[in-house]
Every structure is written in structure tokens, then in C-alpha cells.
mmCIF file with all atom_site columns, C-alpha atoms in Angstrom:
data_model
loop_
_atom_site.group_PDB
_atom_site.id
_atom_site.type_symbol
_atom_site.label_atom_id
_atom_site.label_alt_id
_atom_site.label_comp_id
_atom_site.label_asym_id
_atom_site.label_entity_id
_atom_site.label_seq_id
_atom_site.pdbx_PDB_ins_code
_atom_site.Cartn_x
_atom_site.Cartn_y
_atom_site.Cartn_z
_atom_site.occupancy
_atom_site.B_iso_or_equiv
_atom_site.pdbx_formal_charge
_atom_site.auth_seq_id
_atom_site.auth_comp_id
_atom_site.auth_asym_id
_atom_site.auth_atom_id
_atom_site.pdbx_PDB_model_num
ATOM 1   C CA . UNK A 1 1   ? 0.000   0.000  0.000  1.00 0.00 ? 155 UNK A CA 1
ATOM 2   C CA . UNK A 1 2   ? 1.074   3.244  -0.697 1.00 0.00 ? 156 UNK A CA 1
ATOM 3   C CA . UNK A 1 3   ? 2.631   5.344  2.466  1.00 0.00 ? 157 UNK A CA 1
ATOM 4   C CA . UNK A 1 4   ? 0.647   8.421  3.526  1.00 0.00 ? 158 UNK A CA 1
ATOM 5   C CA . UNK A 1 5   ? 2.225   11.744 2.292  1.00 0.00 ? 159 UNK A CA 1
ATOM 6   C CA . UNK A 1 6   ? 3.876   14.140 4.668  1.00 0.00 ? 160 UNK A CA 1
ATOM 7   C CA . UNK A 1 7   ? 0.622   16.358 5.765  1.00 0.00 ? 161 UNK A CA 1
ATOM 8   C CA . UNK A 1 8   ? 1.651   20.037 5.275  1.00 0.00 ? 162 UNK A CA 1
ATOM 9   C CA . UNK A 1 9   ? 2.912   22.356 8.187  1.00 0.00 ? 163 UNK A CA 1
ATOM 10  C CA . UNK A 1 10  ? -0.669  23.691 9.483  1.00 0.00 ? 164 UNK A CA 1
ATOM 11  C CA . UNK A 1 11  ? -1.072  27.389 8.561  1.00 0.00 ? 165 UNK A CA 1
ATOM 12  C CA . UNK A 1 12  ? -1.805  30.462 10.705 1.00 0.00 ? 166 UNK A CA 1
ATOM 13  C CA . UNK A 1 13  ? -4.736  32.675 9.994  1.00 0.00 ? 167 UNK A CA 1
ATOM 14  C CA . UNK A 1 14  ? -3.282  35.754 8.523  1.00 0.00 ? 168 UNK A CA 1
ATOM 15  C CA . UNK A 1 15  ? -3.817  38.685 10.197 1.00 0.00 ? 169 UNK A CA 1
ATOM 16  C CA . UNK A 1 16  ? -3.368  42.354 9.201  1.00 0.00 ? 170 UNK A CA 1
ATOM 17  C CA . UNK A 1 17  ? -0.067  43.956 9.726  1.00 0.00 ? 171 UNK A CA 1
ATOM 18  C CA . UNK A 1 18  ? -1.551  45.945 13.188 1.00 0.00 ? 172 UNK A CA 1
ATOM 19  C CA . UNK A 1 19  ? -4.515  44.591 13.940 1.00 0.00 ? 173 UNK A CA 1
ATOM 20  C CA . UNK A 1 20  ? -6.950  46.889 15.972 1.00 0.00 ? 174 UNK A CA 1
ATOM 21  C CA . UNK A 1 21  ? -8.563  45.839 19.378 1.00 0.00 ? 175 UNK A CA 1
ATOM 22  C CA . UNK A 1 22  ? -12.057 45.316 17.523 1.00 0.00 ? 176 UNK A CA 1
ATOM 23  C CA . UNK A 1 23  ? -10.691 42.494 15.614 1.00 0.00 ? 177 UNK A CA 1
ATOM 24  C CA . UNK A 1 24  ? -8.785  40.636 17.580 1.00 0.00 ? 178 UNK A CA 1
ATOM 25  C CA . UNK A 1 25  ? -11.761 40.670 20.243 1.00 0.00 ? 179 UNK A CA 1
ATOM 26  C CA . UNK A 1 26  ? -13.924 39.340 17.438 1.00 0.00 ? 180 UNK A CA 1
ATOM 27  C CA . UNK A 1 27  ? -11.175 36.709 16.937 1.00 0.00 ? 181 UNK A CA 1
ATOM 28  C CA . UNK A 1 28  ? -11.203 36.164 20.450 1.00 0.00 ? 182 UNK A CA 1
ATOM 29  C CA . UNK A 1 29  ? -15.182 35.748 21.219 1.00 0.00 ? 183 UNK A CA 1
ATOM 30  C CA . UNK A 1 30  ? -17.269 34.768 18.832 1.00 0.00 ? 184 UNK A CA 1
ATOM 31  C CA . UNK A 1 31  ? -20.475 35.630 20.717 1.00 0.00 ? 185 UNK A CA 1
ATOM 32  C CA . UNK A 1 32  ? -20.527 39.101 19.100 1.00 0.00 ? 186 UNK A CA 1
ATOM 33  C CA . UNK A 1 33  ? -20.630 40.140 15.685 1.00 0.00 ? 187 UNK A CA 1
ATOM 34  C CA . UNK A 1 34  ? -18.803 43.394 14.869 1.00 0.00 ? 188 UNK A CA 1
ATOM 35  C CA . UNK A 1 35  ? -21.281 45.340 12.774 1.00 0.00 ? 189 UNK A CA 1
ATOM 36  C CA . UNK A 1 36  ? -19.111 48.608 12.329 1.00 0.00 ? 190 UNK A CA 1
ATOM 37  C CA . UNK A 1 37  ? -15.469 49.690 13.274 1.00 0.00 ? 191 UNK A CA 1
ATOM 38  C CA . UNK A 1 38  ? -16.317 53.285 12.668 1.00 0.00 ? 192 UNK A CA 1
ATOM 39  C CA . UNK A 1 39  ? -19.806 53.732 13.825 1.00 0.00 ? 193 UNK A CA 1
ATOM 40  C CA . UNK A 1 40  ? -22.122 53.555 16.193 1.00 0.00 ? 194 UNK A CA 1
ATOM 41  C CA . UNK A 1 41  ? -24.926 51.295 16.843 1.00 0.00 ? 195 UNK A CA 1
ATOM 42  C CA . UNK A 1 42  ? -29.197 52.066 16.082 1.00 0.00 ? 196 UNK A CA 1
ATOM 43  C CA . UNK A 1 43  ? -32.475 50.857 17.024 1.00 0.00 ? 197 UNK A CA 1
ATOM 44  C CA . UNK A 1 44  ? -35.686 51.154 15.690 1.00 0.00 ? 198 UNK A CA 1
ATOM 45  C CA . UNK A 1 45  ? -36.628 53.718 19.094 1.00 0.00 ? 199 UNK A CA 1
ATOM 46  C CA . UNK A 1 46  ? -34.237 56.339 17.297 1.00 0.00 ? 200 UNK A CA 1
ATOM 47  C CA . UNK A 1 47  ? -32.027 56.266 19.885 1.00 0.00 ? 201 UNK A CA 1
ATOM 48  C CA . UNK A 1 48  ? -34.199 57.899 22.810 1.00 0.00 ? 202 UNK A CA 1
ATOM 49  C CA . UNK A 1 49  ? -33.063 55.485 25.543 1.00 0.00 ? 203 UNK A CA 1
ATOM 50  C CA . UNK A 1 50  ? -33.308 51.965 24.923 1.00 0.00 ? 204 UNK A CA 1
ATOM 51  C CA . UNK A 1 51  ? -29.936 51.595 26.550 1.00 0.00 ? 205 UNK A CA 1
ATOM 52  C CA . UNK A 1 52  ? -27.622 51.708 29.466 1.00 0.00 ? 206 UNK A CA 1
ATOM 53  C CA . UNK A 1 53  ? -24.606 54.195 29.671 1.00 0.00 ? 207 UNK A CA 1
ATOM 54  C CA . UNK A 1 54  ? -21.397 54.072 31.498 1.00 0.00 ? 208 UNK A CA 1
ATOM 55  C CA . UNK A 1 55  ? -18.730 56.405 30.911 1.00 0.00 ? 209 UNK A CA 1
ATOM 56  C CA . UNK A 1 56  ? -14.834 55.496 31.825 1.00 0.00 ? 210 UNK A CA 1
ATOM 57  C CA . UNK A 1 57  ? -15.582 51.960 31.412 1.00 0.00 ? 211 UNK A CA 1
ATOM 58  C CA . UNK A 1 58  ? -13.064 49.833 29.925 1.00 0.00 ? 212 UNK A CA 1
ATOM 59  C CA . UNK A 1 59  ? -13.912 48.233 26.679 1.00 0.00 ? 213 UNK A CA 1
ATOM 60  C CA . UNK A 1 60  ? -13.236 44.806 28.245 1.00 0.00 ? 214 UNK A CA 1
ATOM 61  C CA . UNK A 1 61  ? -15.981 45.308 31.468 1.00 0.00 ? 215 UNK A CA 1
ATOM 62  C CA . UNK A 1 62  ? -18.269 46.763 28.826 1.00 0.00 ? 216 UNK A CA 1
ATOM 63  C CA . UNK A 1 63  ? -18.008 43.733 26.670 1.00 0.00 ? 217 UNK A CA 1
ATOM 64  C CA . UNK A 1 64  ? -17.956 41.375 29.971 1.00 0.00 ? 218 UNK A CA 1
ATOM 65  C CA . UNK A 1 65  ? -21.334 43.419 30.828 1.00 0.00 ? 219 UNK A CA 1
ATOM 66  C CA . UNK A 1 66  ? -22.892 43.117 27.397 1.00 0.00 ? 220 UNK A CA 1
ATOM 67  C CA . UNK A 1 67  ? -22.177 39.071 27.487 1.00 0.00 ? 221 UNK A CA 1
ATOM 68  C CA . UNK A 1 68  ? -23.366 38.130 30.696 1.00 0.00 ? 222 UNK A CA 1
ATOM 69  C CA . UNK A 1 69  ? -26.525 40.134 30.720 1.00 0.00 ? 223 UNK A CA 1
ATOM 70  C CA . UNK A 1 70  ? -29.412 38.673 28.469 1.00 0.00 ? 224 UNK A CA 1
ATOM 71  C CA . UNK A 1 71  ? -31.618 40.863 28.458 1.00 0.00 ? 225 UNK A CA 1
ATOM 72  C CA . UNK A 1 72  ? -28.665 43.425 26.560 1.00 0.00 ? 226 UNK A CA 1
ATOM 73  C CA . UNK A 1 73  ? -28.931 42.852 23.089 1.00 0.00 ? 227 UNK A CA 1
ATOM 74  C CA . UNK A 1 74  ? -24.885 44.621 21.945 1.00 0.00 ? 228 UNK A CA 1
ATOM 75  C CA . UNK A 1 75  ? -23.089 46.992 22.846 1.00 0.00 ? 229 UNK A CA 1
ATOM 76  C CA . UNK A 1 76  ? -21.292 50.432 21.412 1.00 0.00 ? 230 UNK A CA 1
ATOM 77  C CA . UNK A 1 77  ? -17.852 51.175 22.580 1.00 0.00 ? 231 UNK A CA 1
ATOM 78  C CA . UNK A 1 78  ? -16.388 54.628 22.115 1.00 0.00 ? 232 UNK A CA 1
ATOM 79  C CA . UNK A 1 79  ? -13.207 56.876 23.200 1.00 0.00 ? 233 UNK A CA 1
ATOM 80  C CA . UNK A 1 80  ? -13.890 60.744 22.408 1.00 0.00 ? 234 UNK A CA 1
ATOM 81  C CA . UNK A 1 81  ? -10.371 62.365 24.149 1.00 0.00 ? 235 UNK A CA 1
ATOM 82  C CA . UNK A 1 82  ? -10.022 60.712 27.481 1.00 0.00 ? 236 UNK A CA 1
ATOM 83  C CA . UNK A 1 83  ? -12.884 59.192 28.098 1.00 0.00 ? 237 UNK A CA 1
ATOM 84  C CA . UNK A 1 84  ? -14.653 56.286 26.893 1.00 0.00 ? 238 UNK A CA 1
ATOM 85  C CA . UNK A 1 85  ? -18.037 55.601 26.823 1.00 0.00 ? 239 UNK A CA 1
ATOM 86  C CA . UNK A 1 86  ? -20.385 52.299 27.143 1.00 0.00 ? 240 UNK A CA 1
ATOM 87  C CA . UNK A 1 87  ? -23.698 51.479 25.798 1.00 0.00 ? 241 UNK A CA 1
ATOM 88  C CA . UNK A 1 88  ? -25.385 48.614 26.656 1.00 0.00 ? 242 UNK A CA 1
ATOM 89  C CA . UNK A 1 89  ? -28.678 48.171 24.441 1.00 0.00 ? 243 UNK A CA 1
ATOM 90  C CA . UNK A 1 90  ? -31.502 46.609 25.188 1.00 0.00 ? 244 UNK A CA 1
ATOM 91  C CA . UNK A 1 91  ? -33.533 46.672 21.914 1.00 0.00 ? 245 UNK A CA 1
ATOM 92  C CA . UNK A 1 92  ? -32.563 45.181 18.307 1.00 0.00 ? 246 UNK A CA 1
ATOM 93  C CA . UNK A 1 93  ? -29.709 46.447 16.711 1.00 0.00 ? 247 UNK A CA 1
ATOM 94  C CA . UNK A 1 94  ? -30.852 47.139 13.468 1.00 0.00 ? 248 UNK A CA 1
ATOM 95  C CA . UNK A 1 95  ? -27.845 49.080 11.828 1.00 0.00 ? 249 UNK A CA 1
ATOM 96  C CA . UNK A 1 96  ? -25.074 51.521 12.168 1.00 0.00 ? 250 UNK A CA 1
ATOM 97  C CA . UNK A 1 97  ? -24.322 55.102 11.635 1.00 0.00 ? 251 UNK A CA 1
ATOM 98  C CA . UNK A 1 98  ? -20.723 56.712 10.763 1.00 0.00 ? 252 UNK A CA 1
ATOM 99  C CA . UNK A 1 99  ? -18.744 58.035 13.670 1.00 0.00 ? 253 UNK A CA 1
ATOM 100 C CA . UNK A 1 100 ? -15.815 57.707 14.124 1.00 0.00 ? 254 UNK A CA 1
ATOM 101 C CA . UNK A 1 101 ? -14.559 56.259 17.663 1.00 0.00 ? 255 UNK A CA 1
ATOM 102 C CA . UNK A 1 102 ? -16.891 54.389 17.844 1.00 0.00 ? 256 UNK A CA 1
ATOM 103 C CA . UNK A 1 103 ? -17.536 50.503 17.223 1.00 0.00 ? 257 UNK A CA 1
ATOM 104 C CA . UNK A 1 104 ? -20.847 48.498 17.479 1.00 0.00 ? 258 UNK A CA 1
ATOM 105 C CA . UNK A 1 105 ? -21.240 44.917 18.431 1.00 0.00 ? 259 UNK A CA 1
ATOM 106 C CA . UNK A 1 106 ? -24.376 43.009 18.089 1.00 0.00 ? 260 UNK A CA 1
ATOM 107 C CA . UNK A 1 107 ? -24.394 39.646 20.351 1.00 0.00 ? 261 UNK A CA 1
ATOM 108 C CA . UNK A 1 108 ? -25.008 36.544 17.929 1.00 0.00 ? 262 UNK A CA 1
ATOM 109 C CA . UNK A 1 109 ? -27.710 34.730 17.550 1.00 0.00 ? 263 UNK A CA 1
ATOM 110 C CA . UNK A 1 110 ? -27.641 30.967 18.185 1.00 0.00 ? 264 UNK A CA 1
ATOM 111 C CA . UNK A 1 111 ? -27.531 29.992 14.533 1.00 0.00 ? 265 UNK A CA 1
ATOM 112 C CA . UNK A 1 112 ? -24.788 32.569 14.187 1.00 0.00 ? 266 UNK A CA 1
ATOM 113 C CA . UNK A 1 113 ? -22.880 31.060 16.652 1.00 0.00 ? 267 UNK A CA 1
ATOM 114 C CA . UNK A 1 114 ? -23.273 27.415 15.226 1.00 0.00 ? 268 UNK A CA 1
ATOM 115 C CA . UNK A 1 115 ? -23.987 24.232 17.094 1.00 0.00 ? 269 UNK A CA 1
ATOM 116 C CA . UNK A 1 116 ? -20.295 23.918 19.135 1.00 0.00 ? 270 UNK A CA 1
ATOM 117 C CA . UNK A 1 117 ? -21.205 27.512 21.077 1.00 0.00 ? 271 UNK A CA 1
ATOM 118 C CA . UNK A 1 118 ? -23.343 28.218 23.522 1.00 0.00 ? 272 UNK A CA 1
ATOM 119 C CA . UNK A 1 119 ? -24.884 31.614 24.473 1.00 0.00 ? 273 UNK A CA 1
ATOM 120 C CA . UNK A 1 120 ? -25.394 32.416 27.887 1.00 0.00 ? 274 UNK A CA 1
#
């Protein structure tokens, strides 16, 4: 019988030559889906509340926050000088508008995370 080939060295996922923060924390948790890197997130209520906000919070907390909680649907992450700013929403996410700063993450769905993940 023939012998089995030499399988190839396995490859590494190529990344960009400085990848940003909001990249390699998609890499890094699936359970949201980055839906702009310059832009922040909006519901169908306009924007009049249908969120929580925390200023000086660290984009990891805010993420940690946005996971653990249910009932938040993503969050928006933005620094505007020396502060940063947090918004936890509570209603769809239905798109994005341009601003720069800013970054909005929408927590996956269950069929967007696949079979292997599980959503808390």
C-alpha cells in the first residue's frame, strides 16, 4: 500500500499587519458580531433610551457586561479624548451610523454562533 504523504505544516490565519482591538476581540469571542469599526450602533426607538450608559468603562468590562446580561442585546464602545463611553442596548440592533470612535457589536444569535457555542 502506498505510504501516507507528509501532511503540510498547518497554517496560521493571517492577520493584518496591526490589527486593531475590535478584531482581535472578534477573533477572540465569537459571541458578538462586529457590525461597524467606525460607527455607532441604532435601534428602531431612534435612539431615545433603549440603553444603558457608562462612561470610563473599559472596553473589556463593557463587553464582559454586554455578554453576561441577556436581556442586553450589543453593545457600542467609544473613546472621544479621554474618556470612553459604554452602551449597553436593550432593543434590536438594526444598523449603524458613521462616527468615528466608535464601534458596534451586536451579540449573535444561536444559529450565528453554530452548534459547538453556547450563548449564555
Amino acid at each position: 500500500s502506498p505510504s501516507p504523504s507528509p501532511s503540510p505544516s498547518p497554517s496560521t490565519p493571517l492577520l493584518s499587519p496591526s490589527p486593531s482591538a475590535s478584531s482581535i476581540a472578534t477573533l477572540y469571542n465569537p459571541s458578538f458580531q462586529l457590525l461597524s469599526t467606525s460607527g455607532v450602533c441604532r435601534t428602531d426607538d431612534q435612539n431615545k433610551g433603549n440603553f444603558d450608559e457608562d462612561w470610563g468603562m473599559s472596553y473589556t468590562a463593557c463587553h464582559d457586561k454586554a455578554l453576561y446580561a441577556t436581556y442586553f442585546t450589543g453593545f457600542e464602545y467609544a473613546v472621544e479624548g479621554k474618556a470612553s463611553r459604554c452602551k449597553l442596548f436593550k432593543g434590536p440592533i438594526l444598523s449603524t451610523l458613521p462616527v468615528g470612535g466608535a464601534s458596534c457589536y451586536k451579540k449573535a444569535s444561536k444559529t450565528e454562533l453554530g452548534p459547538h457555542k453556547k450563548r449564555l
